[in-house]
JSON list of C-alpha atoms in Angstrom, two decimals:
[
{"chain": "A", "resi": 232, "resn": "UNK", "atom": "CA", "xyz": [9.60, -145.74, 74.23]},
{"chain": "A", "resi": 233, "resn": "UNK", "atom": "CA", "xyz": [13.33, -145.04, 73.95]},
{"chain": "A", "resi": 234, "resn": "UNK", "atom": "CA", "xyz": [12.98, -141.70, 75.71]},
{"chain": "A", "resi": 235, "resn": "UNK", "atom": "CA", "xyz": [10.96, -143.31, 78.53]},
{"chain": "A", "resi": 236, "resn": "UNK", "atom": "CA", "xyz": [13.62, -146.00, 78.98]},
{"chain": "A", "resi": 237, "resn": "UNK", "atom": "CA", "xyz": [16.39, -143.52, 79.75]},
{"chain": "A", "resi": 238, "resn": "UNK", "atom": "CA", "xyz": [17.71, -143.29, 83.30]},
{"chain": "A", "resi": 239, "resn": "UNK", "atom": "CA", "xyz": [16.29, -140.14, 84.91]},
{"chain": "A", "resi": 240, "resn": "UNK", "atom": "CA", "xyz": [18.44, -137.81, 87.03]},
{"chain": "A", "resi": 241, "resn": "UNK", "atom": "CA", "xyz": [18.72, -139.17, 90.56]},
{"chain": "A", "resi": 242, "resn": "UNK", "atom": "CA", "xyz": [16.94, -142.42, 89.63]},
{"chain": "A", "resi": 243, "resn": "UNK", "atom": "CA", "xyz": [18.21, -145.88, 90.53]},
{"chain": "A", "resi": 244, "resn": "UNK", "atom": "CA", "xyz": [18.63, -148.56, 87.88]},
{"chain": "A", "resi": 245, "resn": "UNK", "atom": "CA", "xyz": [16.10, -150.80, 89.64]},
{"chain": "A", "resi": 246, "resn": "UNK", "atom": "CA", "xyz": [13.49, -148.03, 89.55]},
{"chain": "A", "resi": 247, "resn": "UNK", "atom": "CA", "xyz": [14.06, -147.56, 85.82]},
{"chain": "A", "resi": 248, "resn": "UNK", "atom": "CA", "xyz": [13.60, -151.30, 85.28]},
{"chain": "A", "resi": 249, "resn": "UNK", "atom": "CA", "xyz": [10.35, -151.29, 87.28]},
{"chain": "A", "resi": 250, "resn": "UNK", "atom": "CA", "xyz": [9.05, -148.43, 85.11]},
{"chain": "A", "resi": 251, "resn": "UNK", "atom": "CA", "xyz": [9.93, -150.39, 81.99]},
{"chain": "A", "resi": 252, "resn": "UNK", "atom": "CA", "xyz": [8.20, -153.52, 83.27]},
{"chain": "A", "resi": 253, "resn": "UNK", "atom": "CA", "xyz": [5.01, -151.52, 83.88]},
{"chain": "A", "resi": 254, "resn": "UNK", "atom": "CA", "xyz": [5.22, -149.97, 80.42]},
{"chain": "A", "resi": 255, "resn": "UNK", "atom": "CA", "xyz": [5.79, -153.35, 78.77]},
{"chain": "A", "resi": 256, "resn": "UNK", "atom": "CA", "xyz": [2.69, -154.70, 80.50]},
{"chain": "A", "resi": 257, "resn": "UNK", "atom": "CA", "xyz": [0.62, -151.86, 79.06]},
{"chain": "A", "resi": 258, "resn": "UNK", "atom": "CA", "xyz": [2.07, -152.29, 75.57]},
{"chain": "A", "resi": 259, "resn": "UNK", "atom": "CA", "xyz": [1.54, -156.06, 75.63]},
{"chain": "A", "resi": 260, "resn": "UNK", "atom": "CA", "xyz": [-2.08, -155.48, 76.62]},
{"chain": "A", "resi": 261, "resn": "UNK", "atom": "CA", "xyz": [-2.63, -152.99, 73.79]},
{"chain": "A", "resi": 262, "resn": "UNK", "atom": "CA", "xyz": [-0.97, -155.36, 71.32]},
{"chain": "A", "resi": 263, "resn": "UNK", "atom": "CA", "xyz": [-3.22, -158.22, 72.45]},
{"chain": "A", "resi": 264, "resn": "UNK", "atom": "CA", "xyz": [-6.22, -155.91, 71.96]},
{"chain": "A", "resi": 265, "resn": "UNK", "atom": "CA", "xyz": [-5.34, -155.44, 68.29]},
{"chain": "A", "resi": 266, "resn": "UNK", "atom": "CA", "xyz": [-3.93, -151.91, 68.64]},
{"chain": "A", "resi": 267, "resn": "UNK", "atom": "CA", "xyz": [-0.74, -151.17, 66.69]},
{"chain": "A", "resi": 268, "resn": "UNK", "atom": "CA", "xyz": [2.01, -150.11, 69.08]},
{"chain": "A", "resi": 269, "resn": "UNK", "atom": "CA", "xyz": [5.77, -149.83, 69.30]},
{"chain": "A", "resi": 270, "resn": "UNK", "atom": "CA", "xyz": [6.76, -152.68, 71.57]},
{"chain": "A", "resi": 271, "resn": "UNK", "atom": "CA", "xyz": [9.86, -153.04, 73.73]},
{"chain": "A", "resi": 272, "resn": "UNK", "atom": "CA", "xyz": [12.47, -155.37, 72.21]},
{"chain": "A", "resi": 273, "resn": "UNK", "atom": "CA", "xyz": [13.13, -158.64, 74.06]},
{"chain": "A", "resi": 274, "resn": "UNK", "atom": "CA", "xyz": [16.03, -158.34, 76.46]},
{"chain": "A", "resi": 275, "resn": "UNK", "atom": "CA", "xyz": [15.91, -154.53, 76.40]},
{"chain": "A", "resi": 276, "resn": "UNK", "atom": "CA", "xyz": [14.75, -154.04, 79.99]},
{"chain": "A", "resi": 277, "resn": "UNK", "atom": "CA", "xyz": [17.35, -156.09, 81.86]},
{"chain": "A", "resi": 278, "resn": "UNK", "atom": "CA", "xyz": [17.10, -157.68, 85.28]},
{"chain": "A", "resi": 279, "resn": "UNK", "atom": "CA", "xyz": [16.84, -155.83, 88.62]},
{"chain": "A", "resi": 280, "resn": "UNK", "atom": "CA", "xyz": [19.93, -155.84, 90.78]},
{"chain": "A", "resi": 281, "resn": "UNK", "atom": "CA", "xyz": [19.39, -157.48, 94.17]},
{"chain": "A", "resi": 282, "resn": "UNK", "atom": "CA", "xyz": [19.41, -155.09, 97.11]},
{"chain": "A", "resi": 283, "resn": "UNK", "atom": "CA", "xyz": [21.86, -155.69, 99.92]},
{"chain": "A", "resi": 284, "resn": "UNK", "atom": "CA", "xyz": [19.85, -156.30, 103.13]},
{"chain": "A", "resi": 285, "resn": "UNK", "atom": "CA", "xyz": [20.56, -153.99, 106.06]},
{"chain": "A", "resi": 286, "resn": "UNK", "atom": "CA", "xyz": [21.09, -155.94, 109.27]},
{"chain": "A", "resi": 287, "resn": "UNK", "atom": "CA", "xyz": [20.47, -153.86, 112.39]},
{"chain": "A", "resi": 288, "resn": "UNK", "atom": "CA", "xyz": [22.51, -154.03, 115.56]},
{"chain": "A", "resi": 289, "resn": "UNK", "atom": "CA", "xyz": [20.61, -154.62, 118.79]},
{"chain": "A", "resi": 290, "resn": "UNK", "atom": "CA", "xyz": [21.21, -150.98, 119.71]},
{"chain": "A", "resi": 291, "resn": "UNK", "atom": "CA", "xyz": [19.79, -149.77, 116.40]},
{"chain": "A", "resi": 292, "resn": "UNK", "atom": "CA", "xyz": [16.67, -151.89, 116.84]},
{"chain": "A", "resi": 293, "resn": "UNK", "atom": "CA", "xyz": [16.13, -150.54, 120.35]},
{"chain": "A", "resi": 294, "resn": "UNK", "atom": "CA", "xyz": [16.60, -147.00, 119.06]},
{"chain": "A", "resi": 295, "resn": "UNK", "atom": "CA", "xyz": [14.19, -147.46, 116.14]},
{"chain": "A", "resi": 296, "resn": "UNK", "atom": "CA", "xyz": [11.38, -148.92, 118.22]},
{"chain": "A", "resi": 297, "resn": "UNK", "atom": "CA", "xyz": [11.79, -146.19, 120.80]},
{"chain": "A", "resi": 298, "resn": "UNK", "atom": "CA", "xyz": [11.27, -143.74, 117.96]},
{"chain": "A", "resi": 299, "resn": "UNK", "atom": "CA", "xyz": [8.19, -145.66, 116.80]},
{"chain": "A", "resi": 300, "resn": "UNK", "atom": "CA", "xyz": [6.74, -145.77, 120.32]},
{"chain": "A", "resi": 301, "resn": "UNK", "atom": "CA", "xyz": [7.14, -142.01, 120.84]},
{"chain": "A", "resi": 302, "resn": "UNK", "atom": "CA", "xyz": [6.19, -140.83, 117.33]},
{"chain": "A", "resi": 303, "resn": "UNK", "atom": "CA", "xyz": [3.99, -137.72, 117.70]},
{"chain": "A", "resi": 304, "resn": "UNK", "atom": "CA", "xyz": [0.63, -137.33, 115.91]},
{"chain": "A", "resi": 305, "resn": "UNK", "atom": "CA", "xyz": [0.59, -135.65, 112.51]},
{"chain": "A", "resi": 306, "resn": "UNK", "atom": "CA", "xyz": [-2.17, -133.79, 110.71]},
{"chain": "A", "resi": 307, "resn": "UNK", "atom": "CA", "xyz": [-0.81, -134.97, 107.37]},
{"chain": "A", "resi": 308, "resn": "UNK", "atom": "CA", "xyz": [-0.63, -138.63, 108.42]},
{"chain": "A", "resi": 309, "resn": "UNK", "atom": "CA", "xyz": [-3.60, -139.61, 110.56]},
{"chain": "A", "resi": 310, "resn": "UNK", "atom": "CA", "xyz": [-3.30, -142.45, 113.09]},
{"chain": "A", "resi": 311, "resn": "UNK", "atom": "CA", "xyz": [0.43, -142.92, 112.45]},
{"chain": "A", "resi": 312, "resn": "UNK", "atom": "CA", "xyz": [1.29, -142.78, 116.17]},
{"chain": "A", "resi": 313, "resn": "UNK", "atom": "CA", "xyz": [-1.06, -145.74, 116.79]},
{"chain": "A", "resi": 314, "resn": "UNK", "atom": "CA", "xyz": [0.03, -147.84, 113.82]},
{"chain": "A", "resi": 315, "resn": "UNK", "atom": "CA", "xyz": [3.82, -147.41, 113.91]},
{"chain": "A", "resi": 316, "resn": "UNK", "atom": "CA", "xyz": [4.58, -149.33, 117.15]},
{"chain": "A", "resi": 317, "resn": "UNK", "atom": "CA", "xyz": [2.53, -152.33, 115.96]},
{"chain": "A", "resi": 318, "resn": "UNK", "atom": "CA", "xyz": [3.12, -152.62, 112.24]},
{"chain": "A", "resi": 319, "resn": "UNK", "atom": "CA", "xyz": [6.93, -152.58, 112.44]},
{"chain": "A", "resi": 320, "resn": "UNK", "atom": "CA", "xyz": [7.01, -155.01, 115.37]},
{"chain": "A", "resi": 321, "resn": "UNK", "atom": "CA", "xyz": [4.86, -157.29, 113.24]},
{"chain": "A", "resi": 322, "resn": "UNK", "atom": "CA", "xyz": [7.49, -157.07, 110.49]},
{"chain": "A", "resi": 323, "resn": "UNK", "atom": "CA", "xyz": [10.41, -157.78, 112.80]},
{"chain": "A", "resi": 324, "resn": "UNK", "atom": "CA", "xyz": [8.70, -160.44, 114.94]},
{"chain": "A", "resi": 325, "resn": "UNK", "atom": "CA", "xyz": [6.91, -162.30, 112.13]},
{"chain": "A", "resi": 326, "resn": "UNK", "atom": "CA", "xyz": [9.07, -161.63, 109.07]},
{"chain": "A", "resi": 327, "resn": "UNK", "atom": "CA", "xyz": [6.16, -160.42, 106.95]},
{"chain": "A", "resi": 328, "resn": "UNK", "atom": "CA", "xyz": [6.50, -158.78, 103.57]},
{"chain": "A", "resi": 329, "resn": "UNK", "atom": "CA", "xyz": [5.53, -155.08, 103.47]},
{"chain": "A", "resi": 330, "resn": "UNK", "atom": "CA", "xyz": [2.47, -155.74, 101.31]},
{"chain": "A", "resi": 331, "resn": "UNK", "atom": "CA", "xyz": [1.31, -158.50, 103.66]},
{"chain": "A", "resi": 332, "resn": "UNK", "atom": "CA", "xyz": [0.91, -156.24, 106.68]},
{"chain": "A", "resi": 333, "resn": "UNK", "atom": "CA", "xyz": [-1.04, -153.51, 104.91]},
{"chain": "A", "resi": 334, "resn": "UNK", "atom": "CA", "xyz": [-3.37, -156.10, 103.33]},
{"chain": "A", "resi": 335, "resn": "UNK", "atom": "CA", "xyz": [-4.37, -157.59, 106.69]},
{"chain": "A", "resi": 336, "resn": "UNK", "atom": "CA", "xyz": [-8.08, -157.31, 107.40]},
{"chain": "A", "resi": 337, "resn": "UNK", "atom": "CA", "xyz": [-9.52, -157.44, 110.89]},
{"chain": "A", "resi": 338, "resn": "UNK", "atom": "CA", "xyz": [-10.79, -160.95, 110.30]},
{"chain": "A", "resi": 339, "resn": "UNK", "atom": "CA", "xyz": [-7.26, -162.05, 109.35]},
{"chain": "A", "resi": 340, "resn": "UNK", "atom": "CA", "xyz": [-5.90, -161.19, 112.81]},
{"chain": "A", "resi": 341, "resn": "UNK", "atom": "CA", "xyz": [-7.05, -163.77, 115.37]},
{"chain": "A", "resi": 342, "resn": "UNK", "atom": "CA", "xyz": [-6.47, -162.07, 118.72]},
{"chain": "A", "resi": 343, "resn": "UNK", "atom": "CA", "xyz": [-7.58, -165.19, 120.61]},
{"chain": "A", "resi": 344, "resn": "UNK", "atom": "CA", "xyz": [-5.13, -167.69, 119.12]},
{"chain": "A", "resi": 345, "resn": "UNK", "atom": "CA", "xyz": [-2.54, -165.05, 118.20]},
{"chain": "A", "resi": 346, "resn": "UNK", "atom": "CA", "xyz": [-2.28, -166.04, 114.53]},
{"chain": "A", "resi": 347, "resn": "UNK", "atom": "CA", "xyz": [-2.19, -164.01, 111.33]},
{"chain": "A", "resi": 348, "resn": "UNK", "atom": "CA", "xyz": [-3.90, -165.29, 108.19]},
{"chain": "A", "resi": 349, "resn": "UNK", "atom": "CA", "xyz": [-1.82, -164.14, 105.21]},
{"chain": "A", "resi": 350, "resn": "UNK", "atom": "CA", "xyz": [-4.16, -164.38, 102.22]},
{"chain": "A", "resi": 351, "resn": "UNK", "atom": "CA", "xyz": [-3.21, -164.47, 98.55]},
{"chain": "A", "resi": 352, "resn": "UNK", "atom": "CA", "xyz": [0.38, -163.38, 99.06]},
{"chain": "A", "resi": 353, "resn": "UNK", "atom": "CA", "xyz": [3.35, -163.99, 96.74]},
{"chain": "A", "resi": 354, "resn": "UNK", "atom": "CA", "xyz": [2.59, -166.70, 94.14]},
{"chain": "A", "resi": 355, "resn": "UNK", "atom": "CA", "xyz": [-1.06, -166.49, 95.34]},
{"chain": "A", "resi": 356, "resn": "UNK", "atom": "CA", "xyz": [-0.34, -168.58, 98.44]},
{"chain": "A", "resi": 357, "resn": "UNK", "atom": "CA", "xyz": [-2.10, -168.45, 101.81]},
{"chain": "A", "resi": 358, "resn": "UNK", "atom": "CA", "xyz": [-0.47, -169.24, 105.14]},
{"chain": "A", "resi": 359, "resn": "UNK", "atom": "CA", "xyz": [-0.84, -168.84, 108.90]},
{"chain": "A", "resi": 360, "resn": "UNK", "atom": "CA", "xyz": [1.80, -166.97, 110.89]},
{"chain": "A", "resi": 361, "resn": "UNK", "atom": "CA", "xyz": [1.56, -167.30, 114.69]},
{"chain": "A", "resi": 362, "resn": "UNK", "atom": "CA", "xyz": [2.55, -164.25, 116.77]},
{"chain": "A", "resi": 363, "resn": "UNK", "atom": "CA", "xyz": [4.39, -164.19, 120.07]},
{"chain": "A", "resi": 364, "resn": "UNK", "atom": "CA", "xyz": [2.33, -163.57, 123.22]},
{"chain": "A", "resi": 365, "resn": "UNK", "atom": "CA", "xyz": [3.87, -160.13, 123.67]},
{"chain": "A", "resi": 366, "resn": "UNK", "atom": "CA", "xyz": [3.05, -159.04, 120.12]},
{"chain": "A", "resi": 367, "resn": "UNK", "atom": "CA", "xyz": [-0.46, -160.47, 120.36]},
{"chain": "A", "resi": 368, "resn": "UNK", "atom": "CA", "xyz": [-1.01, -158.50, 123.58]},
{"chain": "A", "resi": 369, "resn": "UNK", "atom": "CA", "xyz": [0.06, -155.27, 121.88]},
{"chain": "A", "resi": 370, "resn": "UNK", "atom": "CA", "xyz": [-2.27, -156.04, 118.95]},
{"chain": "A", "resi": 371, "resn": "UNK", "atom": "CA", "xyz": [-5.19, -156.48, 121.38]},
{"chain": "A", "resi": 372, "resn": "UNK", "atom": "CA", "xyz": [-4.55, -153.06, 122.93]},
{"chain": "A", "resi": 373, "resn": "UNK", "atom": "CA", "xyz": [-4.22, -151.45, 119.51]},
{"chain": "A", "resi": 374, "resn": "UNK", "atom": "CA", "xyz": [-7.39, -153.13, 118.22]},
{"chain": "A", "resi": 375, "resn": "UNK", "atom": "CA", "xyz": [-9.37, -152.02, 121.27]},
{"chain": "A", "resi": 376, "resn": "UNK", "atom": "CA", "xyz": [-8.42, -148.37, 120.69]},
{"chain": "A", "resi": 377, "resn": "UNK", "atom": "CA", "xyz": [-9.13, -148.52, 116.96]},
{"chain": "A", "resi": 378, "resn": "UNK", "atom": "CA", "xyz": [-12.42, -150.36, 117.46]},
{"chain": "A", "resi": 379, "resn": "UNK", "atom": "CA", "xyz": [-13.67, -147.58, 119.72]},
{"chain": "A", "resi": 380, "resn": "UNK", "atom": "CA", "xyz": [-12.95, -144.96, 117.06]},
{"chain": "A", "resi": 381, "resn": "UNK", "atom": "CA", "xyz": [-13.83, -147.03, 113.98]},
{"chain": "A", "resi": 382, "resn": "UNK", "atom": "CA", "xyz": [-16.09, -149.96, 114.94]},
{"chain": "A", "resi": 383, "resn": "UNK", "atom": "CA", "xyz": [-16.82, -150.76, 111.28]},
{"chain": "A", "resi": 384, "resn": "UNK", "atom": "CA", "xyz": [-13.23, -150.68, 110.03]},
{"chain": "A", "resi": 385, "resn": "UNK", "atom": "CA", "xyz": [-12.33, -153.43, 107.56]},
{"chain": "A", "resi": 386, "resn": "UNK", "atom": "CA", "xyz": [-8.53, -153.31, 107.58]},
{"chain": "A", "resi": 387, "resn": "UNK", "atom": "CA", "xyz": [-6.41, -153.92, 110.65]},
{"chain": "A", "resi": 388, "resn": "UNK", "atom": "CA", "xyz": [-4.08, -151.03, 109.76]},
{"chain": "A", "resi": 389, "resn": "UNK", "atom": "CA", "xyz": [-6.39, -148.25, 108.69]},
{"chain": "A", "resi": 390, "resn": "UNK", "atom": "CA", "xyz": [-4.40, -145.12, 107.91]},
{"chain": "A", "resi": 391, "resn": "UNK", "atom": "CA", "xyz": [-7.19, -142.61, 107.22]},
{"chain": "A", "resi": 392, "resn": "UNK", "atom": "CA", "xyz": [-10.63, -141.77, 108.50]},
{"chain": "A", "resi": 393, "resn": "UNK", "atom": "CA", "xyz": [-11.92, -143.43, 105.32]},
{"chain": "A", "resi": 394, "resn": "UNK", "atom": "CA", "xyz": [-12.21, -147.21, 105.40]},
{"chain": "A", "resi": 395, "resn": "UNK", "atom": "CA", "xyz": [-9.03, -147.71, 103.37]},
{"chain": "A", "resi": 396, "resn": "UNK", "atom": "CA", "xyz": [-5.91, -149.80, 104.03]},
{"chain": "A", "resi": 397, "resn": "UNK", "atom": "CA", "xyz": [-2.43, -148.40, 104.41]},
{"chain": "A", "resi": 398, "resn": "UNK", "atom": "CA", "xyz": [-0.21, -148.51, 101.33]},
{"chain": "A", "resi": 399, "resn": "UNK", "atom": "CA", "xyz": [3.36, -149.73, 100.92]},
{"chain": "A", "resi": 400, "resn": "UNK", "atom": "CA", "xyz": [4.46, -146.19, 100.01]},
{"chain": "A", "resi": 401, "resn": "UNK", "atom": "CA", "xyz": [2.83, -144.74, 103.14]},
{"chain": "A", "resi": 402, "resn": "UNK", "atom": "CA", "xyz": [4.45, -147.49, 105.18]},
{"chain": "A", "resi": 403, "resn": "UNK", "atom": "CA", "xyz": [7.87, -146.53, 103.80]},
{"chain": "A", "resi": 404, "resn": "UNK", "atom": "CA", "xyz": [7.30, -142.88, 104.71]},
{"chain": "A", "resi": 405, "resn": "UNK", "atom": "CA", "xyz": [6.19, -143.95, 108.19]},
{"chain": "A", "resi": 406, "resn": "UNK", "atom": "CA", "xyz": [9.37, -146.00, 108.61]},
{"chain": "A", "resi": 407, "resn": "UNK", "atom": "CA", "xyz": [11.56, -143.01, 107.76]},
{"chain": "A", "resi": 408, "resn": "UNK", "atom": "CA", "xyz": [9.56, -140.79, 110.13]},
{"chain": "A", "resi": 409, "resn": "UNK", "atom": "CA", "xyz": [10.21, -143.23, 112.98]},
{"chain": "A", "resi": 410, "resn": "UNK", "atom": "CA", "xyz": [13.93, -143.49, 112.19]},
{"chain": "A", "resi": 411, "resn": "UNK", "atom": "CA", "xyz": [14.34, -139.72, 111.89]},
{"chain": "A", "resi": 412, "resn": "UNK", "atom": "CA", "xyz": [12.40, -139.16, 115.12]},
{"chain": "A", "resi": 413, "resn": "UNK", "atom": "CA", "xyz": [14.80, -141.59, 116.80]},
{"chain": "A", "resi": 414, "resn": "UNK", "atom": "CA", "xyz": [17.76, -139.58, 115.46]},
{"chain": "A", "resi": 415, "resn": "UNK", "atom": "CA", "xyz": [19.07, -142.44, 113.33]},
{"chain": "A", "resi": 416, "resn": "UNK", "atom": "CA", "xyz": [21.32, -141.96, 110.32]},
{"chain": "A", "resi": 417, "resn": "UNK", "atom": "CA", "xyz": [22.81, -144.45, 107.89]},
{"chain": "A", "resi": 418, "resn": "UNK", "atom": "CA", "xyz": [26.06, -144.69, 105.89]},
{"chain": "A", "resi": 419, "resn": "UNK", "atom": "CA", "xyz": [26.07, -142.60, 102.69]},
{"chain": "A", "resi": 420, "resn": "UNK", "atom": "CA", "xyz": [22.47, -141.64, 103.49]},
{"chain": "A", "resi": 421, "resn": "UNK", "atom": "CA", "xyz": [21.29, -144.99, 102.06]},
{"chain": "A", "resi": 422, "resn": "UNK", "atom": "CA", "xyz": [18.14, -145.83, 104.00]},
{"chain": "A", "resi": 423, "resn": "UNK", "atom": "CA", "xyz": [17.13, -149.41, 104.77]},
{"chain": "A", "resi": 424, "resn": "UNK", "atom": "CA", "xyz": [13.86, -150.71, 103.37]},
{"chain": "A", "resi": 425, "resn": "UNK", "atom": "CA", "xyz": [10.87, -151.91, 105.38]},
{"chain": "A", "resi": 426, "resn": "UNK", "atom": "CA", "xyz": [11.56, -155.27, 103.69]},
{"chain": "A", "resi": 427, "resn": "UNK", "atom": "CA", "xyz": [14.87, -155.48, 105.56]},
{"chain": "A", "resi": 428, "resn": "UNK", "atom": "CA", "xyz": [12.97, -156.29, 108.77]},
{"chain": "A", "resi": 429, "resn": "UNK", "atom": "CA", "xyz": [12.13, -159.60, 107.07]},
{"chain": "A", "resi": 430, "resn": "UNK", "atom": "CA", "xyz": [15.84, -160.36, 106.62]},
{"chain": "A", "resi": 431, "resn": "UNK", "atom": "CA", "xyz": [16.50, -159.37, 110.24]},
{"chain": "A", "resi": 432, "resn": "UNK", "atom": "CA", "xyz": [13.75, -161.70, 111.44]},
{"chain": "A", "resi": 433, "resn": "UNK", "atom": "CA", "xyz": [15.33, -164.65, 109.62]},
{"chain": "A", "resi": 434, "resn": "UNK", "atom": "CA", "xyz": [18.79, -163.74, 110.90]},
{"chain": "A", "resi": 435, "resn": "UNK", "atom": "CA", "xyz": [17.65, -163.49, 114.52]},
{"chain": "A", "resi": 436, "resn": "UNK", "atom": "CA", "xyz": [15.81, -166.81, 114.31]},
{"chain": "A", "resi": 437, "resn": "UNK", "atom": "CA", "xyz": [18.93, -168.57, 112.97]},
{"chain": "A", "resi": 438, "resn": "UNK", "atom": "CA", "xyz": [21.11, -166.92, 115.63]},
{"chain": "A", "resi": 439, "resn": "UNK", "atom": "CA", "xyz": [18.69, -168.15, 118.29]},
{"chain": "A", "resi": 440, "resn": "UNK", "atom": "CA", "xyz": [18.90, -171.72, 116.97]},
{"chain": "A", "resi": 441, "resn": "UNK", "atom": "CA", "xyz": [22.70, -171.57, 117.07]},
{"chain": "A", "resi": 442, "resn": "UNK", "atom": "CA", "xyz": [22.65, -170.37, 120.69]},
{"chain": "A", "resi": 443, "resn": "UNK", "atom": "CA", "xyz": [20.28, -173.22, 121.56]},
{"chain": "A", "resi": 444, "resn": "UNK", "atom": "CA", "xyz": [22.53, -175.77, 119.86]},
{"chain": "A", "resi": 445, "resn": "UNK", "atom": "CA", "xyz": [19.95, -176.74, 117.23]},
{"chain": "A", "resi": 446, "resn": "UNK", "atom": "CA", "xyz": [20.80, -177.93, 113.73]},
{"chain": "A", "resi": 447, "resn": "UNK", "atom": "CA", "xyz": [20.19, -174.99, 111.40]},
{"chain": "A", "resi": 448, "resn": "UNK", "atom": "CA", "xyz": [19.93, -177.21, 108.31]},
{"chain": "A", "resi": 449, "resn": "UNK", "atom": "CA", "xyz": [17.29, -179.36, 110.03]},
{"chain": "A", "resi": 450, "resn": "UNK", "atom": "CA", "xyz": [15.28, -176.32, 111.17]},
{"chain": "A", "resi": 451, "resn": "UNK", "atom": "CA", "xyz": [15.40, -174.31, 107.93]},
{"chain": "A", "resi": 452, "resn": "UNK", "atom": "CA", "xyz": [12.32, -175.98, 106.38]},
{"chain": "A", "resi": 453, "resn": "UNK", "atom": "CA", "xyz": [10.24, -174.68, 109.31]},
{"chain": "A", "resi": 454, "resn": "UNK", "atom": "CA", "xyz": [11.53, -171.14, 108.80]},
{"chain": "A", "resi": 455, "resn": "UNK", "atom": "CA", "xyz": [10.95, -171.38, 105.05]},
{"chain": "A", "resi": 456, "resn": "UNK", "atom": "CA", "xyz": [7.35, -172.49, 105.55]},
{"chain": "A", "resi": 457, "resn": "UNK", "atom": "CA", "xyz": [6.65, -169.84, 108.19]},
{"chain": "A", "resi": 458, "resn": "UNK", "atom": "CA", "xyz": [7.92, -167.06, 105.95]},
{"chain": "A", "resi": 459, "resn": "UNK", "atom": "CA", "xyz": [5.95, -168.27, 102.94]},
{"chain": "A", "resi": 460, "resn": "UNK", "atom": "CA", "xyz": [8.88, -169.13, 100.67]},
{"chain": "A", "resi": 461, "resn": "UNK", "atom": "CA", "xyz": [8.03, -170.98, 97.49]},
{"chain": "A", "resi": 462, "resn": "UNK", "atom": "CA", "xyz": [10.91, -173.42, 98.03]},
{"chain": "A", "resi": 463, "resn": "UNK", "atom": "CA", "xyz": [13.62, -174.19, 100.59]},
{"chain": "A", "resi": 464, "resn": "UNK", "atom": "CA", "xyz": [16.31, -172.69, 98.35]}
]
C-alpha cells in the first residue's frame, strides 16, 4: 500500500490521489467481505487540488473548431471526423460534462424539439438541456449520416463499428487531435481539459447577460439549473 501511494515519475498529485481513492474502494470492499487486508489510514490520501480553468479567447475558439471541422479520418480512431465537430460544440454551447456527452443515447437527443435528456448524471440527477437552433441543425445532419451507416446504433456518439459509446479518455485524445491539427499550442505545454468548455460556456453566458444589461445575480439560478448544479453556490 505504501509503495502504491508514492508519486510516480511524471505523475500529477491529483492523479496519485485518484489512484489512492480507487485502491481504498477496493480495500474497503474486501474488508466488508470479511477478508483481512491492510487498509489505508484515515487522512492519508489527501484532497485533490482544484484545476485552474482555461478560458479561450474568441480567436482560439475559432481556431479549435476549424481544426475539428477539418480533422482527417484515422484508421486508429474510426468516425472521429464525424464526431469531433458535433461533440465539442455540444460541450461549448450547452456546458455539458465530458461524461454526459458520451453517455447520450439516440433516444436522449430530441432532434424535433432540440433538447438533450441528461440521465443519471452527477448526484444521480436527470435534467433537460435545450440546444440552440444552429446546434440542433448540425446534430440532425450528423444523425442522418450515422443512421445510414448504423441504423441500429444505440449511442448518439458511437466511436467504433461495434455498438459501443465513446469514452472520456477517447474524447480527451480526440480533443488534443483537433487542437494539434489546428496548430494550437499552450503555455508550458499544459493542455486544457475537455471540461474547460463547461467553464467557457458559463463565462460566455454571463458576459452575454452583462452586454444585455441583465442582472447577473438574478439570472444565476437559471444558469445553475441548466448546468445541473446541485446548489446555487
